[in-house]
């Protein structure tokens, strides 16, 4: 069984930084299709950043130049470095892994950007 465990997040002032982590466990041979989504109150869940194939990445326009997705294949872990955070980045962030045509979600972690 595949499990995704997230860590990181919290409260930060505008302009600050946070790093999220998502560790995958279970019978996994690859974390090549893994990414981050977020859901703000009253809004639909949206893609933030993801690995698409190989080392290719895809970012939402609103986070380009501020957020960076990275991974450690040896640890089956994906990271999201978030810099220059803005109040509109406030949301619950979820990691997602697509493996053998099945999608798995992390438990979600709150990120609040406020002064």
PDB file of C-alpha atoms in Angstrom:
ATOM      1  CA  UNK A   1       0.000   0.000   0.000  1.00  0.00           C
ATOM      2  CA  UNK A   2       1.274   3.438  -0.928  1.00  0.00           C
ATOM      3  CA  UNK A   3       1.312   6.171   1.695  1.00  0.00           C
ATOM      4  CA  UNK A   4       2.304   9.807   1.401  1.00  0.00           C
ATOM      5  CA  UNK A   5       3.312  11.650   4.554  1.00  0.00           C
ATOM      6  CA  UNK A   6       3.695  15.402   4.435  1.00  0.00           C
ATOM      7  CA  UNK A   7       5.636  17.698   6.713  1.00  0.00           C
ATOM      8  CA  UNK A   8       6.380  21.391   6.863  1.00  0.00           C
ATOM      9  CA  UNK A   9       3.979  24.254   6.490  1.00  0.00           C
ATOM     10  CA  UNK A  10       2.737  26.660   9.110  1.00  0.00           C
ATOM     11  CA  UNK A  11       2.372  30.400   9.553  1.00  0.00           C
ATOM     12  CA  UNK A  12       4.735  32.806   7.825  1.00  0.00           C
ATOM     13  CA  UNK A  13       4.788  36.525   7.138  1.00  0.00           C
ATOM     14  CA  UNK A  14       4.500  37.877   3.598  1.00  0.00           C
ATOM     15  CA  UNK A  15       7.854  37.640   1.860  1.00  0.00           C
ATOM     16  CA  UNK A  16       8.899  34.687   3.971  1.00  0.00           C
ATOM     17  CA  UNK A  17       9.803  31.147   2.981  1.00  0.00           C
ATOM     18  CA  UNK A  18       8.673  27.650   3.809  1.00  0.00           C
ATOM     19  CA  UNK A  19       9.598  24.173   2.636  1.00  0.00           C
ATOM     20  CA  UNK A  20       7.164  21.313   2.350  1.00  0.00           C
ATOM     21  CA  UNK A  21       8.190  17.665   2.213  1.00  0.00           C
ATOM     22  CA  UNK A  22       6.291  14.612   1.069  1.00  0.00           C
ATOM     23  CA  UNK A  23       7.689  11.149   1.684  1.00  0.00           C
ATOM     24  CA  UNK A  24       6.260   8.181  -0.174  1.00  0.00           C
ATOM     25  CA  UNK A  25       6.366   4.714   1.330  1.00  0.00           C
ATOM     26  CA  UNK A  26       5.204   1.298   0.227  1.00  0.00           C
ATOM     27  CA  UNK A  27       5.867  -0.755  -2.871  1.00  0.00           C
ATOM     28  CA  UNK A  28       7.008   2.075  -5.113  1.00  0.00           C
ATOM     29  CA  UNK A  29       9.532   1.832  -7.886  1.00  0.00           C
ATOM     30  CA  UNK A  30       9.371   5.455  -8.953  1.00  0.00           C
ATOM     31  CA  UNK A  31       8.186   8.864  -7.810  1.00  0.00           C
ATOM     32  CA  UNK A  32       8.562  10.329 -11.260  1.00  0.00           C
ATOM     33  CA  UNK A  33       4.976  11.596 -11.418  1.00  0.00           C
ATOM     34  CA  UNK A  34       4.670  13.496  -8.176  1.00  0.00           C
ATOM     35  CA  UNK A  35       3.579  17.003  -7.474  1.00  0.00           C
ATOM     36  CA  UNK A  36       1.959  19.563  -5.239  1.00  0.00           C
ATOM     37  CA  UNK A  37      -1.565  20.948  -5.262  1.00  0.00           C
ATOM     38  CA  UNK A  38      -3.323  23.443  -3.045  1.00  0.00           C
ATOM     39  CA  UNK A  39      -6.846  24.305  -2.064  1.00  0.00           C
ATOM     40  CA  UNK A  40      -7.858  27.646  -0.622  1.00  0.00           C
ATOM     41  CA  UNK A  41     -11.177  28.108   1.220  1.00  0.00           C
ATOM     42  CA  UNK A  42     -14.059  28.231  -1.232  1.00  0.00           C
ATOM     43  CA  UNK A  43     -11.839  27.390  -4.188  1.00  0.00           C
ATOM     44  CA  UNK A  44     -11.085  24.285  -6.204  1.00  0.00           C
ATOM     45  CA  UNK A  45      -7.909  22.340  -5.711  1.00  0.00           C
ATOM     46  CA  UNK A  46      -5.277  23.525  -8.173  1.00  0.00           C
ATOM     47  CA  UNK A  47      -1.917  22.385  -9.408  1.00  0.00           C
ATOM     48  CA  UNK A  48       1.026  24.238  -7.891  1.00  0.00           C
ATOM     49  CA  UNK A  49       4.030  22.344  -9.237  1.00  0.00           C
ATOM     50  CA  UNK A  50       4.704  18.862 -10.508  1.00  0.00           C
ATOM     51  CA  UNK A  51       7.159  16.592 -12.215  1.00  0.00           C
ATOM     52  CA  UNK A  52       5.587  15.502 -15.467  1.00  0.00           C
ATOM     53  CA  UNK A  53       8.026  13.098 -17.111  1.00  0.00           C
ATOM     54  CA  UNK A  54      11.696  12.561 -16.526  1.00  0.00           C
ATOM     55  CA  UNK A  55      12.961  15.764 -14.964  1.00  0.00           C
ATOM     56  CA  UNK A  56      10.396  17.995 -16.635  1.00  0.00           C
ATOM     57  CA  UNK A  57       8.435  20.269 -14.349  1.00  0.00           C
ATOM     58  CA  UNK A  58       5.233  22.230 -14.575  1.00  0.00           C
ATOM     59  CA  UNK A  59       4.369  25.247 -12.440  1.00  0.00           C
ATOM     60  CA  UNK A  60       1.264  27.328 -11.991  1.00  0.00           C
ATOM     61  CA  UNK A  61       1.805  30.806 -13.425  1.00  0.00           C
ATOM     62  CA  UNK A  62       1.111  32.334 -10.017  1.00  0.00           C
ATOM     63  CA  UNK A  63       4.124  30.617  -8.417  1.00  0.00           C
ATOM     64  CA  UNK A  64       6.689  30.671 -11.224  1.00  0.00           C
ATOM     65  CA  UNK A  65       9.945  32.192 -10.050  1.00  0.00           C
ATOM     66  CA  UNK A  66       8.965  31.816  -6.382  1.00  0.00           C
ATOM     67  CA  UNK A  67       8.376  28.091  -5.829  1.00  0.00           C
ATOM     68  CA  UNK A  68      10.696  25.225  -6.696  1.00  0.00           C
ATOM     69  CA  UNK A  69       9.854  21.540  -6.760  1.00  0.00           C
ATOM     70  CA  UNK A  70      12.641  19.050  -6.192  1.00  0.00           C
ATOM     71  CA  UNK A  71      13.027  15.420  -5.232  1.00  0.00           C
ATOM     72  CA  UNK A  72      15.328  12.915  -3.631  1.00  0.00           C
ATOM     73  CA  UNK A  73      14.756   9.613  -5.391  1.00  0.00           C
ATOM     74  CA  UNK A  74      16.795   7.700  -2.826  1.00  0.00           C
ATOM     75  CA  UNK A  75      14.405   8.864  -0.109  1.00  0.00           C
ATOM     76  CA  UNK A  76      11.241   8.754  -2.272  1.00  0.00           C
ATOM     77  CA  UNK A  77      10.673  12.326  -1.164  1.00  0.00           C
ATOM     78  CA  UNK A  78       9.504  15.411  -3.011  1.00  0.00           C
ATOM     79  CA  UNK A  79       9.975  18.942  -1.742  1.00  0.00           C
ATOM     80  CA  UNK A  80       8.368  22.275  -2.429  1.00  0.00           C
ATOM     81  CA  UNK A  81      10.504  25.291  -1.607  1.00  0.00           C
ATOM     82  CA  UNK A  82       8.296  28.356  -1.375  1.00  0.00           C
ATOM     83  CA  UNK A  83       9.938  31.771  -1.362  1.00  0.00           C
ATOM     84  CA  UNK A  84       8.524  35.289  -1.336  1.00  0.00           C
ATOM     85  CA  UNK A  85       5.231  33.979  -0.045  1.00  0.00           C
ATOM     86  CA  UNK A  86       2.120  36.078  -0.517  1.00  0.00           C
ATOM     87  CA  UNK A  87      -1.199  36.100   1.357  1.00  0.00           C
ATOM     88  CA  UNK A  88      -2.851  34.570  -1.708  1.00  0.00           C
ATOM     89  CA  UNK A  89      -0.636  31.498  -1.261  1.00  0.00           C
ATOM     90  CA  UNK A  90      -2.613  30.666   1.873  1.00  0.00           C
ATOM     91  CA  UNK A  91      -4.154  27.230   1.386  1.00  0.00           C
ATOM     92  CA  UNK A  92      -3.985  23.597   2.341  1.00  0.00           C
ATOM     93  CA  UNK A  93      -1.206  22.020   0.317  1.00  0.00           C
ATOM     94  CA  UNK A  94      -1.379  18.405  -0.818  1.00  0.00           C
ATOM     95  CA  UNK A  95       1.175  16.210  -2.478  1.00  0.00           C
ATOM     96  CA  UNK A  96       0.059  13.723  -5.066  1.00  0.00           C
ATOM     97  CA  UNK A  97       1.720  10.686  -6.561  1.00  0.00           C
ATOM     98  CA  UNK A  98       0.541   8.945  -9.699  1.00  0.00           C
ATOM     99  CA  UNK A  99       1.851   5.395  -9.718  1.00  0.00           C
ATOM    100  CA  UNK A 100       0.682   2.557 -11.939  1.00  0.00           C
ATOM    101  CA  UNK A 101      -2.262   4.698 -13.077  1.00  0.00           C
ATOM    102  CA  UNK A 102      -3.473   5.244  -9.508  1.00  0.00           C
ATOM    103  CA  UNK A 103      -3.440   8.587  -7.753  1.00  0.00           C
ATOM    104  CA  UNK A 104      -2.453   8.917  -4.103  1.00  0.00           C
ATOM    105  CA  UNK A 105      -2.795  12.007  -1.922  1.00  0.00           C
ATOM    106  CA  UNK A 106      -0.954  13.201   1.120  1.00  0.00           C
ATOM    107  CA  UNK A 107      -2.822  14.233   4.242  1.00  0.00           C
ATOM    108  CA  UNK A 108      -2.562  17.946   3.508  1.00  0.00           C
ATOM    109  CA  UNK A 109      -0.754  20.672   5.391  1.00  0.00           C
ATOM    110  CA  UNK A 110      -1.866  24.213   6.119  1.00  0.00           C
ATOM    111  CA  UNK A 111       0.188  27.138   4.846  1.00  0.00           C
ATOM    112  CA  UNK A 112      -0.898  30.534   6.119  1.00  0.00           C
ATOM    113  CA  UNK A 113       0.740  33.734   4.913  1.00  0.00           C
ATOM    114  CA  UNK A 114      -0.227  36.640   7.105  1.00  0.00           C
ATOM    115  CA  UNK A 115       1.284  39.563   8.953  1.00  0.00           C
TER     116      UNK A 115
END
